[in-house]
Short mmCIF file of C-alpha atoms and ligand atoms in Angstrom, two decimals:
data_model
loop_
_atom_site.label_atom_id
_atom_site.label_comp_id
_atom_site.label_asym_id
_atom_site.label_seq_id
_atom_site.Cartn_x
_atom_site.Cartn_y
_atom_site.Cartn_z
CA UNK Q 989 70.94 62.80 77.68
CA UNK Q 990 72.50 62.36 81.28
CA UNK Q 991 70.59 64.16 83.95
CA UNK Q 992 73.54 66.35 85.16
CA UNK Q 993 74.88 68.57 83.91
CA UNK Q 994 72.85 68.56 80.76
CA UNK Q 995 69.54 69.10 82.51
CA UNK Q 996 70.96 72.60 83.48
CA UNK Q 997 72.45 73.53 80.25
CA UNK Q 998 71.18 76.51 78.48
CA UNK Q 999 73.25 75.90 75.35
CA UNK Q 1000 71.16 76.97 72.02
CA UNK Q 1001 68.68 79.20 74.31
CA UNK Q 1002 68.10 82.90 73.86
CA UNK Q 1003 67.52 84.77 77.00
CA UNK Q 1004 65.93 88.29 77.40
CA UNK Q 1005 66.58 89.87 80.61
CA UNK Q 1006 65.08 93.12 81.32
CA UNK Q 1007 66.73 95.95 83.25
CA UNK Q 1008 70.02 94.02 83.15
CA UNK Q 1009 72.79 96.68 82.73
CA UNK Q 1010 73.85 96.08 86.58
CA UNK Q 1011 72.33 94.97 89.76
CA UNK Q 1012 70.31 91.62 89.93
CA UNK Q 1013 69.70 91.58 86.26
CA UNK Q 1014 73.22 91.72 85.32
CA UNK Q 1015 74.00 88.91 87.79
CA UNK Q 1016 71.01 86.78 86.55
CA UNK Q 1017 71.97 87.22 82.81
CA UNK Q 1018 75.60 86.43 83.71
CA UNK Q 1019 74.49 83.28 85.15
CA UNK Q 1020 72.47 82.17 82.32
CA UNK Q 1021 75.19 83.16 79.95
CA UNK Q 1022 77.59 80.96 81.89
CA UNK Q 1023 75.14 77.97 81.47
CA UNK Q 1024 75.30 78.50 77.72
CA UNK Q 1025 72.38 80.90 76.87
CA UNK Q 1026 72.77 83.84 74.53
CA UNK Q 1027 71.87 87.16 76.35
CA UNK Q 1028 69.71 89.96 75.20
CA UNK Q 1029 68.98 92.64 77.65
CA UNK Q 1030 67.41 96.26 77.83
CA UNK Q 1031 67.80 99.27 79.61
CA UNK Q 1032 65.81 102.64 79.58
CA UNK Q 1033 68.90 104.70 79.77
CA UNK Q 1034 71.47 104.89 76.99
CA UNK Q 1035 74.40 105.61 79.29
CA UNK Q 1036 73.60 102.64 81.47
CA UNK Q 1037 72.90 100.37 78.50
CA UNK Q 1038 76.52 101.28 77.15
CA UNK Q 1039 77.80 100.63 80.66
CA UNK Q 1040 76.20 97.47 80.67
CA UNK Q 1041 77.47 96.38 77.29
CA UNK Q 1042 81.01 97.15 78.44
CA UNK Q 1043 80.54 95.11 81.77
CA UNK Q 1044 79.26 91.88 79.80
CA UNK Q 1045 82.06 92.32 77.33
CA UNK Q 1046 84.61 92.64 80.36
CA UNK Q 1047 83.06 89.67 81.88
CA UNK Q 1048 83.69 87.77 78.61
CA UNK Q 1049 79.98 87.79 77.63
CA UNK Q 1050 78.61 88.86 74.05
CA UNK Q 1051 75.46 90.42 74.98
CA UNK Q 1052 72.92 92.05 72.67
CA UNK Q 1053 71.62 95.25 74.27
CA UNK Q 1054 68.54 97.19 73.46
CA UNK Q 1055 67.09 100.61 74.43
CA UNK Q 1056 63.69 100.03 75.61
CA UNK Q 1057 61.20 101.21 78.26
CA UNK Q 1058 59.48 98.08 79.22
CA UNK Q 1059 56.15 99.92 79.99
CA UNK Q 1060 55.98 100.87 76.27
CA UNK Q 1061 54.15 97.98 74.49
CA UNK Q 1062 54.80 99.21 70.92
CA UNK Q 1063 58.60 99.56 71.96
CA UNK Q 1064 58.63 96.22 73.43
CA UNK Q 1065 56.91 94.46 70.67
CA UNK Q 1066 59.58 96.19 68.29
CA UNK Q 1067 62.28 94.97 70.66
CA UNK Q 1068 61.35 91.52 70.88
CA UNK Q 1069 60.87 91.25 66.91
CA UNK Q 1070 64.33 92.88 66.50
CA UNK Q 1071 65.73 90.20 68.96
CA UNK Q 1072 63.95 87.44 67.10
CA UNK Q 1073 65.69 88.84 63.81
CA UNK Q 1074 69.18 89.56 65.22
CA UNK Q 1075 69.63 87.09 67.87
CA UNK Q 1076 66.90 84.18 67.68
CA UNK Q 1077 63.49 83.48 69.26
CA UNK Q 1078 63.20 84.39 72.96
CA UNK Q 1079 63.34 81.00 74.90
CA UNK Q 1080 63.70 82.59 78.34
CA UNK Q 1081 62.23 85.75 79.66
CA UNK Q 1082 63.44 87.29 83.11
CA UNK Q 1083 61.13 90.10 83.98
CA UNK Q 1084 63.70 91.84 86.19
CA UNK Q 1085 63.47 95.55 85.56
CA UNK Q 1086 61.72 97.44 88.41
CA UNK Q 1087 61.64 100.40 90.68
CA UNK Q 1088 60.72 101.18 94.18
CA UNK Q 1089 59.41 104.28 95.83
CA UNK Q 1090 59.58 104.56 99.65
CA UNK Q 1091 56.87 107.16 100.52
CA UNK Q 1092 54.11 106.89 103.35
CA UNK Q 1093 51.07 105.93 101.67
CA UNK Q 1094 49.03 108.67 102.63
CA UNK Q 1095 51.87 110.90 101.19
CA UNK Q 1096 52.11 109.13 97.95
CA UNK Q 1097 50.80 110.84 94.81
CA UNK Q 1098 48.50 108.30 92.71
CA UNK Q 1099 50.93 108.92 89.75
CA UNK Q 1100 53.61 107.74 91.79
CA UNK Q 1101 51.71 104.47 92.77
CA UNK Q 1102 50.66 104.10 89.09
CA UNK Q 1103 54.39 104.30 88.03
CA UNK Q 1104 55.38 101.52 90.25
CA UNK Q 1105 52.55 99.33 89.17
CA UNK Q 1106 53.35 100.28 85.65
CA UNK Q 1107 56.98 99.11 85.69
CA UNK Q 1108 56.78 96.24 88.41
CA UNK Q 1109 53.72 94.58 87.25
CA UNK Q 1110 52.26 95.77 83.97
CA UNK Q 1111 55.64 95.53 82.05
CA UNK Q 1112 55.97 92.00 83.06
CA UNK Q 1113 52.56 91.31 81.58
CA UNK Q 1114 53.57 93.27 78.31
CA UNK Q 1115 56.82 91.51 78.02
CA UNK Q 1116 55.25 87.97 78.46
CA UNK Q 1117 52.48 88.88 76.20
CA UNK Q 1118 55.18 89.77 73.48
CA UNK Q 1119 57.18 86.43 73.87
CA UNK Q 1120 54.58 83.84 74.58
CA UNK Q 1121 53.27 83.52 71.00
CA UNK Q 1122 56.69 82.39 69.54
CA UNK Q 1123 57.17 80.26 72.72
CA UNK Q 1124 54.13 78.34 71.92
CA UNK Q 1125 55.15 78.08 68.00
CA UNK Q 1126 58.65 76.77 69.28
CA UNK Q 1127 56.94 74.08 71.69
CA UNK Q 1128 57.76 75.90 74.98
CA UNK Q 1129 59.66 78.33 76.99
CA UNK Q 1130 60.50 79.90 80.45
CA UNK Q 1131 59.32 82.95 82.05
CA UNK Q 1132 60.98 83.93 85.42
CA UNK Q 1133 59.52 87.15 87.18
CA UNK Q 1134 61.67 88.80 89.88
CA UNK Q 1135 59.15 88.95 92.84
CA UNK Q 1136 60.24 90.02 96.41
CA UNK Q 1137 59.77 89.62 100.09
CA UNK Q 1138 57.06 92.13 99.43
CA UNK Q 1139 55.24 89.43 97.47
CA UNK Q 1140 54.37 88.09 101.01
CA UNK Q 1141 54.90 90.66 103.43
CA UNK Q 1142 54.20 94.52 103.72
CA UNK Q 1143 56.14 97.30 105.59
CA UNK Q 1144 55.93 100.93 106.00
CA UNK Q 1145 56.35 103.20 102.83
CA UNK Q 1146 56.27 100.54 100.10
CA UNK Q 1147 52.61 100.30 99.36
CA UNK Q 1148 53.01 100.57 95.72
CA UNK Q 1149 55.95 98.10 95.50
CA UNK Q 1150 54.11 95.42 97.75
CA UNK Q 1151 50.83 95.86 95.75
CA UNK Q 1152 53.01 95.39 92.42
CA UNK Q 1153 54.97 92.43 93.64
CA UNK Q 1154 52.13 90.72 95.30
CA UNK Q 1155 50.21 91.02 91.85
CA UNK Q 1156 53.39 89.84 90.25
CA UNK Q 1157 53.21 86.61 92.29
CA UNK Q 1158 49.79 86.08 91.33
CA UNK Q 1159 50.29 86.96 87.38
CA UNK Q 1160 53.28 84.42 87.62
CA UNK Q 1161 50.63 81.67 88.88
CA UNK Q 1162 48.24 82.79 86.13
CA UNK Q 1163 50.81 82.68 83.27
CA UNK Q 1164 51.70 79.12 84.56
CA UNK Q 1165 48.01 78.24 84.86
CA UNK Q 1166 47.09 79.58 81.12
CA UNK Q 1167 50.15 78.42 79.32
CA UNK Q 1168 51.46 75.33 81.02
CA UNK Q 1169 49.70 73.27 78.38
CA UNK Q 1170 52.18 74.77 75.80
CA UNK Q 1171 55.20 73.50 77.78
CA UNK Q 1172 55.93 77.26 79.24
CA UNK Q 1173 56.76 77.22 82.80
CA UNK Q 1174 56.40 80.52 84.70
CA UNK Q 1175 58.06 80.75 88.03
CA UNK Q 1176 59.13 83.61 90.21
CA UNK Q 1177 62.29 84.15 92.13
CA UNK Q 1178 61.75 86.19 95.33
CA UNK Q 1179 65.10 87.74 96.53
CA UNK Q 1180 65.36 88.70 100.01
CA UNK Q 1181 67.44 91.99 100.95
CA UNK Q 1182 70.21 91.98 98.20
CA UNK Q 1183 73.08 94.55 98.02
CA UNK Q 1184 72.46 96.58 94.91
CA UNK Q 1185 71.84 100.17 94.04
CA UNK Q 1186 68.25 99.59 94.87
CA UNK Q 1187 68.72 98.95 98.47
CA UNK Q 1188 71.92 101.23 98.87
CA UNK Q 1189 69.96 103.96 100.81
CA UNK Q 1190 68.91 101.19 103.41
CA UNK Q 1191 72.61 100.09 103.80
CA UNK Q 1192 74.02 103.41 104.63
CA UNK Q 1193 76.38 102.93 107.78
CA UNK Q 1194 74.52 103.13 111.07
CA UNK Q 1195 71.01 102.94 109.06
CA UNK Q 1196 68.71 101.27 111.59
CA UNK Q 1197 67.22 99.19 108.78
CA UNK Q 1198 70.68 97.46 108.25
CA UNK Q 1199 70.81 95.91 111.72
CA UNK Q 1200 66.85 95.33 111.52
CA UNK Q 1201 67.34 93.32 108.42
CA UNK Q 1202 70.41 91.38 109.81
CA UNK Q 1203 68.08 90.49 113.07
CA UNK Q 1204 65.34 89.29 110.63
CA UNK Q 1205 67.71 87.27 108.33
CA UNK Q 1206 68.85 83.86 109.73
CA UNK Q 1207 71.88 83.93 107.47
CA UNK Q 1208 72.71 87.26 109.29
CA UNK Q 1209 74.00 88.86 106.22
CA UNK Q 1210 72.49 90.92 103.22
CA UNK Q 1211 72.04 88.85 100.09
CA UNK Q 1212 74.62 88.91 97.46
CA UNK Q 1213 73.31 88.98 93.46
CA UNK Q 1214 75.53 85.87 93.50
CA UNK Q 1215 73.07 84.07 95.59
CA UNK Q 1216 70.47 84.32 92.89
CA UNK Q 1217 72.52 82.65 90.05
CA UNK Q 1218 71.89 78.95 90.80
CA UNK Q 1219 68.23 79.62 91.21
CA UNK Q 1220 68.08 81.52 88.02
CA UNK Q 1221 69.73 78.67 86.09
CA UNK Q 1222 67.44 76.05 87.70
CA UNK Q 1223 64.36 77.76 86.69
CA UNK Q 1224 65.56 78.60 83.21
CA UNK Q 1225 66.84 74.97 82.37
CA UNK Q 1226 64.78 71.78 81.62
CA UNK Q 1227 65.85 70.56 85.13
CA UNK Q 1228 62.72 72.67 86.36
CA UNK Q 1229 60.30 71.57 83.45
CA UNK Q 1230 57.70 70.38 85.92
CA UNK Q 1231 57.98 73.42 88.37
CA UNK Q 1232 55.19 75.93 87.27
CA UNK Q 1233 53.68 78.74 89.16
CA UNK Q 1234 56.26 78.74 92.04
CA UNK Q 1235 57.87 81.43 93.69
CA UNK Q 1236 61.44 80.35 94.87
CA UNK Q 1237 62.42 82.63 97.75
CA UNK Q 1238 66.27 83.22 97.95
CA UNK Q 1239 66.02 85.06 101.29
CA UNK Q 1240 68.41 83.54 103.68
CA UNK Q 1241 65.49 82.31 105.63
CA UNK Q 1242 63.81 85.56 106.43
CA UNK Q 1243 60.05 84.18 105.49
CA UNK Q 1244 60.82 81.40 107.98
CA UNK Q 1245 62.06 83.52 110.86
CA UNK Q 1246 60.39 85.41 113.44
CA UNK Q 1247 63.34 87.39 114.08
CA UNK Q 1248 66.39 87.44 116.46
CA UNK Q 1249 65.41 88.20 120.06
CA UNK Q 1250 66.60 91.72 120.90
P1 NAP F 1839 68.17 98.44 90.51
O1 NAP F 1839 69.45 98.26 90.84
O2 NAP F 1839 67.31 99.59 90.71
O3 NAP F 1839 68.05 98.08 88.90
C1 NAP F 1839 66.66 98.07 88.35
C2 NAP F 1839 67.02 98.11 86.90
O4 NAP F 1839 65.65 98.02 86.24
C3 NAP F 1839 67.86 98.98 86.15
O5 NAP F 1839 68.76 98.58 85.17
C4 NAP F 1839 66.93 100.06 85.63
O6 NAP F 1839 67.32 100.73 84.35
C5 NAP F 1839 65.84 99.12 85.15
N1 NAP F 1839 64.64 99.66 84.85
C6 NAP F 1839 63.98 100.40 85.66
N2 NAP F 1839 62.75 100.93 85.12
C7 NAP F 1839 62.77 100.67 83.66
C8 NAP F 1839 61.87 100.75 82.67
N3 NAP F 1839 60.71 101.46 82.53
N4 NAP F 1839 62.47 100.32 81.31
C9 NAP F 1839 63.57 99.47 81.18
N5 NAP F 1839 64.33 99.30 82.45
C10 NAP F 1839 64.07 99.66 83.61
O7 NAP F 1839 67.32 97.06 91.05
P2 NAP F 1839 67.80 95.69 91.65
O8 NAP F 1839 68.04 95.77 93.02
O9 NAP F 1839 68.86 95.20 90.76
O10 NAP F 1839 66.44 94.92 91.42
C11 NAP F 1839 66.11 94.23 90.07
C12 NAP F 1839 64.86 93.70 90.34
O11 NAP F 1839 64.72 92.76 91.53
C13 NAP F 1839 63.71 94.70 90.68
O12 NAP F 1839 62.51 94.04 89.83
C14 NAP F 1839 63.55 94.64 92.17
O13 NAP F 1839 62.09 94.91 92.55
C15 NAP F 1839 63.60 93.09 92.46
N6 NAP F 1839 64.27 92.90 93.84
C16 NAP F 1839 65.18 93.67 94.27
C17 NAP F 1839 65.75 93.32 95.73
C18 NAP F 1839 66.89 93.93 96.36
O14 NAP F 1839 67.11 93.67 97.59
N7 NAP F 1839 67.71 94.64 95.53
C19 NAP F 1839 65.05 92.15 96.60
C20 NAP F 1839 64.05 91.55 95.71
C21 NAP F 1839 63.44 91.81 94.59
P3 NAP F 1839 68.06 102.39 84.87
O15 NAP F 1839 69.00 102.12 85.69
O16 NAP F 1839 68.13 102.84 83.54
O17 NAP F 1839 66.72 103.01 85.45
C1 GCO F 1840 62.43 97.76 100.94
C2 GCO F 1840 63.35 96.95 100.13
C3 GCO F 1840 62.75 95.65 99.61
C4 GCO F 1840 63.67 94.89 98.67
C5 GCO F 1840 63.17 93.66 98.18
C6 GCO F 1840 62.96 92.82 99.34
O1 GCO F 1840 62.61 98.99 100.80
O2 GCO F 1840 61.84 97.05 101.69
O3 GCO F 1840 63.83 97.66 98.92
O4 GCO F 1840 61.56 95.94 99.07
O5 GCO F 1840 63.89 95.77 97.50
O6 GCO F 1840 62.07 93.86 97.28
O7 GCO F 1840 62.52 91.43 98.78
#
C-alpha cells in the first residue's frame, strides 16, 4: 500500500456520526463519506432526521439515519445493533451531538447543568461503550470526540458546557489509555468558534461577541465547518494509527494567541 492517498482512505469503513443532520456533524460525516466511508448518523428529532437524509442525498451521499437520543443507553445499544445488522460493524465513531446552555452559573438550575453534562459527556461514554466490544473483536477502531475551546478555557455563562467538554478531553485520554492495546485510537477534535446554528446567537450583526472572537482569532475569521473536514479524515484513517489521546484544536490559532491589541 502506498502511503498517500491510501493511508487516508476510509473505503470499506462504517462511520457513525451522532447529531449529524446538519452543522458540524453533517460536515464531518460528509468528509468521511468523501474519503470512502459508509455513513450512519442519528438525530433526536424526526423532522431534522428527515431533513438530514435529504441533505445527504442532495450531496450524493447514501447515509443511514436513525432516530435516537444519545443519552438513552438502551436506545443507543439498540441503534448500534441495528446499524451492525443493516450497515455493518461501526469502525469509526464520531461523538458530535451536543448542546450548550449560556446561563450565569449562579442562575443555572442543577437540572440544566445535568442536561448539558448528560448530552455532552455521558452520551459519548454511552456511545463508546456501545461500539468498543465489536471494535475489539474486529481488531481495532477509531473514536473521535468533538471537544471545544472550553475543553481548555472558561468563560462567563458556560459552566456546564466547559465542565462537560473538559471532562470529554479526559474521557478521550482515558479511552485511549484503556483500549490502545486493542488498536483503538481515541482522539478529540477541538473546534474553535465555528459558524453553525449553535453559535448563531453570538454572530448576530453588532453582537459584541463577534468582534471579540475576531480579535481573539489570529485567522481573524469565524471557522467554517469545512475547516474541520481534513482533521476528521486524518483522525478517522490509518494515517493516525499512532496518534492516541490527542485533542487536535482546529481554532485558527485562538489557543496560541493573547488577542489583538485594542
Ligand atoms: P448544533 O448545530 O447545535 O447541532 C447539534 C446536533 O446535536 C443537532 O443535530 C442536535 O439534534 C444533536 N443533538 C443534541 N442533543 C441530542 C441528543 N440528546 N440526541 C441526539 N442528538 C442530539 O451544534 P454544532 O455547532 O454543529 O456542534 C456540534 C458539536 O460540536 C457539539 O458537540 C458542540 O459542542 C461542538 N462544538 C461546536 C462549536 C461551534 O463553534 N459551533 C465549537 C466547538 C465544539 P437536534 O437538532 O434534533 O436537537
Ligand atoms: C460559546 C460558544 C463556544 C463554542 C465552542 C468553542 O458560547 O462560548 O458556543 O462554546 O460553541 O465550544 O470551541
